[in-house]
Tab-separated table of C-alpha atoms in Angstrom:
chain	number	residue	atom	x	y	z
A	1	MET	CA	103.364	88.863	97.176
A	2	LEU	CA	100.968	90.495	94.807
A	3	ASP	CA	101.498	90.159	90.961
A	4	ASN	CA	99.922	92.486	88.386
A	5	ALA	CA	100.919	90.330	85.682
A	6	HIS	CA	102.727	93.307	84.118
A	7	THR	CA	103.351	92.906	80.318
A	8	ALA	CA	106.109	95.209	79.367
A	9	VAL	CA	106.416	96.943	76.035
A	10	GLY	CA	107.789	94.323	73.595
A	11	GLN	CA	106.402	91.245	75.675
A	12	SER	CA	103.481	89.040	74.880
A	13	ALA	CA	100.919	87.938	77.294
A	14	GLU	CA	102.062	84.110	76.620
A	15	VAL	CA	105.512	85.112	78.085
A	16	ALA	CA	104.269	87.526	80.735
A	17	LEU	CA	102.007	84.807	82.190
A	18	GLY	CA	104.677	82.254	82.047
A	19	GLU	CA	106.923	84.447	83.887
A	20	VAL	CA	104.233	84.786	86.608
A	21	ILE	CA	104.071	81.063	87.010
A	22	ALA	CA	107.813	81.063	87.478
A	23	LEU	CA	107.561	83.813	90.054
A	24	ALA	CA	104.864	82.053	92.062
A	25	LYS	CA	106.887	78.933	92.194
A	26	LEU	CA	109.739	80.780	93.582
A	27	ALA	CA	107.751	82.360	96.070
A	28	ASP	CA	106.379	79.096	97.239
A	29	GLN	CA	109.868	77.525	97.384
A	30	ARG	CA	111.129	80.606	99.392
A	31	GLY	CA	108.372	80.207	102.076
A	32	PHE	CA	106.178	83.202	101.495
A	33	HIS	CA	102.703	82.979	102.810
A	34	ARG	CA	100.550	84.331	100.138
A	35	PHE	CA	100.589	84.852	96.240
A	36	TRP	CA	97.885	87.230	94.863
A	37	MET	CA	96.912	88.483	91.572
A	38	SER	CA	94.952	91.640	90.724
A	39	GLU	CA	91.971	92.000	88.173
A	40	HIS	CA	92.563	94.666	85.401
A	41	HIS	CA	90.728	95.192	82.167
A	42	ALA	CA	91.700	96.766	78.686
A	43	MET	CA	95.440	97.608	79.882
A	44	PRO	CA	98.201	96.531	77.482
A	45	GLY	CA	100.315	96.704	80.544
A	46	ALA	CA	98.568	94.038	82.662
A	47	SER	CA	97.296	90.592	81.700
A	48	THR	CA	95.078	89.445	84.510
A	49	SER	CA	91.554	90.261	83.374
A	50	SER	CA	90.716	86.913	85.308
A	51	PRO	CA	92.855	86.263	88.375
A	52	GLN	CA	90.745	83.111	89.095
A	53	LEU	CA	91.803	81.627	85.752
A	54	MET	CA	95.523	82.035	86.734
A	55	LEU	CA	94.864	80.765	90.289
A	56	ALA	CA	93.589	77.397	88.838
A	57	ARG	CA	96.897	77.103	86.872
A	58	LEU	CA	98.991	78.040	89.856
A	59	ILE	CA	97.318	75.447	92.294
A	60	GLY	CA	98.867	72.971	89.927
A	61	GLU	CA	102.084	74.557	90.085
A	62	THR	CA	102.703	75.172	93.665
A	63	SER	CA	102.300	72.855	96.768
A	64	ARG	CA	102.164	75.017	100.054
A	65	ILE	CA	101.622	78.883	99.390
A	66	ARG	CA	98.256	80.486	99.805
A	67	LEU	CA	96.843	81.511	96.489
A	68	GLY	CA	94.262	84.360	96.058
A	69	ALA	CA	92.803	87.523	93.958
A	70	GLY	CA	93.849	90.657	95.435
A	71	GLY	CA	91.231	91.415	94.143
A	72	VAL	CA	88.190	90.649	92.367
A	73	MET	CA	86.424	93.701	91.525
A	74	LEU	CA	83.059	92.623	92.753
A	75	PRO	CA	80.878	95.127	90.890
A	76	ASN	CA	81.948	93.651	87.672
A	77	HIS	CA	80.475	90.542	88.558
A	78	ALA	CA	77.376	88.715	89.727
A	79	PRO	CA	78.260	87.473	93.245
A	80	LEU	CA	76.777	84.052	92.584
A	81	VAL	CA	79.332	83.366	89.818
A	82	ILE	CA	82.293	84.356	92.006
A	83	ALA	CA	80.944	82.195	94.972
A	84	GLU	CA	80.849	79.215	92.397
A	85	GLN	CA	84.369	79.916	91.011
A	86	PHE	CA	86.041	80.174	94.480
A	87	GLY	CA	84.239	77.377	95.606
A	88	MET	CA	85.780	75.476	92.816
A	89	LEU	CA	89.249	76.692	93.499
A	90	ASN	CA	88.724	75.820	97.172
A	91	ALA	CA	87.858	72.303	96.218
A	92	LEU	CA	90.874	71.998	94.095
A	93	ALA	CA	93.099	73.352	97.018
A	94	PRO	CA	91.381	73.275	100.288
A	95	GLY	CA	92.710	75.561	102.882
A	96	ARG	CA	94.793	77.446	100.221
A	97	VAL	CA	92.511	79.890	98.461
A	98	ASP	CA	91.989	83.683	99.312
A	99	LEU	CA	89.221	85.796	97.928
A	100	GLY	CA	90.119	89.618	98.065
A	101	LEU	CA	87.288	91.832	97.157
A	102	GLY	CA	87.504	95.334	96.082
A	103	ARG	CA	84.883	97.924	94.481
A	104	ALA	CA	87.218	99.783	91.803
A	105	PRO	CA	86.741	99.004	88.122
A	106	GLY	CA	90.402	97.921	87.562
A	107	THR	CA	90.139	100.072	84.356
A	108	ASP	CA	88.962	103.240	82.670
A	109	MET	CA	85.669	104.603	82.812
A	110	ALA	CA	84.490	103.400	79.298
A	111	THR	CA	85.588	99.751	79.805
A	112	ALA	CA	83.934	100.024	83.463
A	113	SER	CA	80.793	101.053	81.639
A	114	ALA	CA	80.983	98.062	79.319
A	115	LEU	CA	81.660	95.605	82.333
A	116	ARG	CA	79.187	96.979	84.859
A	117	ARG	CA	76.583	98.565	82.652
A	118	HIS	CA	74.838	99.994	85.599
A	119	HIS	CA	76.345	103.313	86.858
A	120	ASP	CA	75.310	102.693	90.546
A	121	ALA	CA	77.491	99.517	90.737
A	122	ASN	CA	79.986	100.953	93.206
A	123	ASP	CA	76.809	102.141	95.570
A	124	SER	CA	75.676	98.477	96.065
A	125	PHE	CA	79.039	97.034	97.011
A	126	PRO	CA	78.144	96.275	100.828
A	127	GLN	CA	74.845	94.543	99.558
A	128	GLN	CA	77.029	92.534	96.813
A	129	VAL	CA	79.573	91.553	99.626
A	130	ASP	CA	76.816	90.222	101.795
A	131	GLU	CA	75.165	88.444	99.292
A	132	LEU	CA	78.284	86.755	98.015
A	133	LEU	CA	79.172	85.632	101.606
A	134	ALA	CA	75.779	84.405	102.147
A	135	PHE	CA	76.331	82.196	98.902
A	136	LEU	CA	79.752	80.977	100.187
A	137	ALA	CA	78.260	79.926	103.408
A	138	GLY	CA	74.711	78.823	102.136
A	139	ASP	CA	73.038	80.605	104.947
A	140	PHE	CA	70.614	83.202	103.379
A	141	PRO	CA	67.811	83.870	105.710
A	142	ALA	CA	64.134	82.483	105.622
A	143	GLY	CA	62.194	84.646	103.202
A	144	HIS	CA	65.343	86.067	101.215
A	145	PRO	CA	64.392	85.687	97.602
A	146	TYR	CA	67.955	83.587	97.162
A	147	ARG	CA	67.099	81.270	99.896
A	148	GLY	CA	66.645	78.454	97.278
A	149	VAL	CA	69.554	79.648	95.165
A	150	HIS	CA	72.851	77.716	96.003
A	151	ALA	CA	76.421	78.082	94.908
A	152	VAL	CA	77.952	74.655	93.534
A	153	PRO	CA	80.344	73.492	94.761
A	154	GLY	CA	79.355	74.789	98.406
A	155	PRO	CA	77.809	73.749	101.750
A	156	TRP	CA	74.402	72.880	99.887
A	157	GLN	CA	75.821	70.426	97.497
A	158	ASP	CA	77.752	68.608	100.492
A	159	ALA	CA	74.410	68.461	102.455
A	160	GLU	CA	72.413	67.232	99.342
A	161	ASN	CA	75.051	64.610	98.496
A	162	ARG	CA	75.375	63.562	102.149
A	163	VAL	CA	78.967	63.964	102.508
A	164	THR	CA	80.949	65.447	105.062
A	165	PRO	CA	81.083	69.244	104.493
A	166	SER	CA	84.555	70.582	103.553
A	167	SER	CA	86.328	71.981	106.575
A	168	THR	CA	87.519	75.152	104.680
A	169	THR	CA	86.144	77.768	102.623
A	170	PRO	CA	87.927	80.543	100.742
A	171	GLU	CA	89.269	83.122	103.168
A	172	THR	CA	87.634	86.310	102.085
A	173	TRP	CA	89.290	89.799	102.681
A	174	ILE	CA	87.993	93.442	102.005
A	175	LEU	CA	90.594	95.519	100.147
A	176	GLY	CA	90.843	99.217	100.022
A	177	SER	CA	92.690	102.385	100.752
A	178	SER	CA	90.004	104.363	102.377
A	179	PRO	CA	87.858	104.792	105.567
A	180	TYR	CA	85.004	103.218	103.630
A	181	SER	CA	86.545	99.979	103.160
A	182	ALA	CA	87.888	99.842	106.584
A	183	GLN	CA	84.730	100.337	108.282
A	184	LEU	CA	82.770	97.726	105.997
A	185	ALA	CA	85.658	95.230	106.826
A	186	GLY	CA	85.181	95.942	110.342
A	187	ARG	CA	81.504	95.667	110.412
A	188	LEU	CA	81.741	91.924	108.592
A	189	GLY	CA	84.455	90.895	110.933
A	190	ARG	CA	86.692	90.101	107.885
A	191	PRO	CA	90.405	90.666	107.405
A	192	TYR	CA	91.281	93.918	105.877
A	193	ALA	CA	94.061	94.481	103.192
A	194	PHE	CA	95.230	98.168	102.756
A	195	ALA	CA	96.763	99.036	99.330
A	196	LEU	CA	99.730	101.415	100.219
A	197	GLN	CA	101.187	101.170	96.809
A	198	PHE	CA	98.782	103.909	95.275
A	199	GLY	CA	100.287	106.788	96.962
A	200	ASP	CA	99.887	108.884	100.273
A	201	ALA	CA	96.806	107.050	101.628
A	202	ASP	CA	96.014	107.321	105.273
A	203	ILE	CA	96.867	103.944	106.601
A	204	GLU	CA	96.815	104.724	110.256
A	205	THR	CA	93.484	106.368	110.286
A	206	ALA	CA	92.083	103.305	108.108
A	207	PHE	CA	93.473	100.731	110.421
A	208	ARG	CA	92.170	102.622	113.416
A	209	LEU	CA	88.809	102.904	111.954
A	210	TYR	CA	89.106	99.229	111.039
A	211	ARG	CA	90.196	98.195	114.560
A	212	GLU	CA	87.274	100.512	116.305
A	213	SER	CA	84.451	99.323	113.988
A	214	PHE	CA	85.463	95.639	114.125
A	215	ARG	CA	82.793	93.104	115.193
A	216	PRO	CA	83.913	89.315	115.879
A	217	SER	CA	82.274	86.898	113.290
A	218	ALA	CA	82.222	83.342	112.761
A	219	VAL	CA	85.533	83.409	110.809
A	220	LEU	CA	87.521	85.904	112.874
A	221	ALA	CA	87.661	86.679	116.594
A	222	GLU	CA	89.970	89.919	116.384
A	223	PRO	CA	91.045	92.370	113.750
A	224	TYR	CA	93.685	91.120	111.196
A	225	THR	CA	95.396	93.342	108.795
A	226	LEU	CA	97.552	93.339	105.722
A	227	VAL	CA	99.317	96.134	104.131
A	228	SER	CA	100.548	95.776	100.512
A	229	ILE	CA	103.690	98.182	99.040
A	230	ALA	CA	105.343	98.246	95.903
A	231	VAL	CA	109.091	97.136	96.078
A	232	VAL	CA	112.305	96.542	94.102
A	233	ALA	CA	115.355	95.173	95.560
A	234	HIS	CA	118.593	94.661	93.651
A	235	ASP	CA	122.182	94.226	94.444
A	236	ASP	CA	122.868	97.474	92.778
A	237	PRO	CA	120.580	100.075	94.247
A	238	VAL	CA	120.895	102.410	91.330
A	239	GLU	CA	119.374	99.660	89.159
A	240	ALA	CA	116.743	99.232	91.672
A	241	LYS	CA	115.826	102.748	91.436
A	242	ARG	CA	115.752	102.695	87.523
A	243	GLN	CA	113.198	99.817	87.610
A	244	ALA	CA	111.122	101.513	90.236
A	245	ARG	CA	110.944	104.453	87.723
A	246	THR	CA	109.370	102.249	85.030
A	247	GLY	CA	106.398	101.628	87.174
A	248	ALA	CA	106.333	105.437	87.990
A	249	MET	CA	106.417	106.203	84.293
A	250	ALA	CA	103.108	103.843	83.668
A	251	MET	CA	101.359	105.768	86.233
A	252	LEU	CA	102.370	109.257	84.456
A	253	ARG	CA	101.116	107.503	81.254
A	254	MET	CA	97.669	106.844	82.738
A	255	PHE	CA	97.126	110.263	84.124
A	256	GLN	CA	97.953	111.623	80.603
A	257	ARG	CA	94.958	109.283	79.345
A	258	LYS	CA	97.615	106.958	77.661
A	259	HIS	CA	97.731	103.467	77.689
A	260	TYR	CA	99.378	102.074	81.080
A	261	SER	CA	102.236	100.458	79.632
A	262	LEU	CA	105.653	99.346	81.132
A	263	LEU	CA	108.435	100.967	79.279
A	264	SER	CA	112.068	99.824	79.697
A	265	PRO	CA	114.284	101.967	81.869
A	266	GLU	CA	116.310	103.084	78.949
A	267	GLU	CA	113.098	104.699	77.222
A	268	VAL	CA	111.852	106.279	80.636
A	269	GLU	CA	115.497	107.952	81.102
A	270	ALA	CA	115.213	109.137	77.599
A	271	TYR	CA	111.648	110.801	78.016
A	272	PRO	CA	111.784	114.481	78.093
A	273	ALA	CA	109.635	115.235	81.031
A	274	THR	CA	108.330	118.681	81.896
A	275	LEU	CA	108.793	119.896	85.460
A	276	GLU	CA	105.291	118.584	86.347
A	277	GLU	CA	105.891	115.410	84.733
A	278	LYS	CA	109.186	114.917	86.711
A	279	GLN	CA	107.459	115.568	90.113
A	280	ILE	CA	104.965	112.759	89.273
A	281	LEU	CA	107.659	110.500	88.320
A	282	ASP	CA	109.566	111.474	91.498
A	283	PHE	CA	106.751	111.030	93.403
A	284	TYR	CA	105.741	107.422	92.359
A	285	THR	CA	109.337	106.257	92.316
A	286	GLN	CA	109.611	107.383	95.870
A	287	HIS	CA	106.424	105.337	96.869
A	288	THR	CA	108.122	102.193	95.347
A	289	VAL	CA	110.598	101.142	98.063
A	290	ASN	CA	113.849	100.464	96.242
A	291	GLY	CA	117.350	99.796	97.072
A	292	THR	CA	119.306	96.894	98.359
A	293	GLY	CA	117.795	93.918	100.101
A	294	ALA	CA	118.680	95.528	103.390
A	295	ASP	CA	117.537	98.866	102.469
A	296	VAL	CA	114.097	97.611	101.310
A	297	ALA	CA	113.889	95.350	104.635
A	298	ALA	CA	114.538	98.427	106.797
A	299	VAL	CA	111.533	100.182	105.203
A	300	LEU	CA	109.545	97.175	105.573
A	301	ASP	CA	110.502	96.909	109.378
A	302	ALA	CA	109.582	100.724	109.986
A	303	LEU	CA	106.166	100.181	108.209
A	304	HIS	CA	105.328	97.248	110.271
A	305	ALA	CA	106.534	99.115	113.340
A	306	ARG	CA	104.166	101.948	112.268
A	307	THR	CA	101.063	100.265	111.510
A	308	ALA	CA	101.221	96.953	113.470
A	309	ALA	CA	99.953	95.070	110.433
A	310	ASP	CA	99.717	91.355	110.710
A	311	GLU	CA	101.136	90.808	107.144
A	312	ILE	CA	103.034	92.912	104.659
A	313	MET	CA	102.722	91.931	100.903
A	314	LEU	CA	105.022	92.844	98.413
A	315	VAL	CA	103.726	94.421	95.069
A	316	THR	CA	106.553	93.058	92.883
A	317	THR	CA	107.292	95.778	90.077
A	318	GLY	CA	109.937	96.784	87.630
A	319	HIS	CA	110.246	96.213	83.876
A	320	SER	CA	112.522	93.249	84.487
A	321	ARG	CA	111.012	89.951	85.640
A	322	GLN	CA	114.685	88.929	86.474
A	323	VAL	CA	114.805	91.983	88.814
A	324	GLN	CA	111.470	91.082	90.393
A	325	ALA	CA	112.768	87.255	91.026
A	326	ARG	CA	115.866	89.074	92.524
A	327	THR	CA	113.808	90.975	94.919
A	328	ILE	CA	112.002	87.845	96.275
A	329	GLU	CA	115.494	86.132	96.673
A	330	LEU	CA	117.044	89.121	98.384
A	331	LEU	CA	114.234	89.511	100.945
A	332	ALA	CA	113.895	85.958	101.717
A	333	ASP	CA	117.551	85.926	102.207
A	334	HIS	CA	117.305	88.669	104.573
A	335	TYR	CA	114.684	87.319	106.751
A	336	GLY	CA	115.992	83.911	106.780
A	337	MET	CA	113.448	82.270	104.887
A	338	PRO	CA	113.945	78.712	103.326
A	339	ALA	CA	116.526	78.472	100.321
A	340	SER	CA	115.576	77.585	96.880
A	341	SER	CA	115.273	73.911	96.255
């Protein structure tokens, strides 16, 4: 599961984040493998400017599920700081922490400028990733200017304190929806997560390029892929579509340079859309898999058959958190996953 900490119109961040915690606990109970959160800035409809802060809370609220950022937008941060933060998270929950890395700003251009300061931040993303991985592993080569700089907690601290090194490190993924990210993940020998929820991105080409360019690494012997896709499942397929359309409306508002806000289904239905706006709403509604649990599962099964992805990640959407919880329950029931305790 991927949660964007959507904060609907009329809802406070305190309430939204409390509901994220409840959703993560439900996913843990129902046997889901991962629960990731995304990084967004200056959006009234999203409340996770720092997914790593939420992960620290979720570590104490869950017992089994892997927790991760999907992702950290690395050009917004110093690689050393991210290595330190995720080293701390891994020390709190060894073997349960994932670090997904993306290069998009996760916001509008003005806010990106305030975050990044440098206009060429995206261009140096591969170098930033290399630097972060070296901090996590503690293995800068001799002569590197950061050879004597160490992320703590991490391997250097273990060695200096003469303790048995941790057997785990954060599982680091490359995120994206383009050939660029696919080939970078392949070159680094890292698992690759493809974001299909954004529209008509060419996942077949991206996965092919990733697999062709893959070089075995110390952490991964063979290519490993994940595809994320937006879903809404409900006992009533009409209600599922109404909930899916709220996310489509948020995308339309963003294209109109309005705030990305999650309006209620009633507000969306009352909106006097032009023909062009209706086409956008229809497009994003159709790209959110919606229907009964069986309907949604059929699409997921077809997606798996088409891509041979190792994992499918559900991007829970919809105005109602109750509907998102029902999505989890219906799909867990369909696939015979553990019952709620």
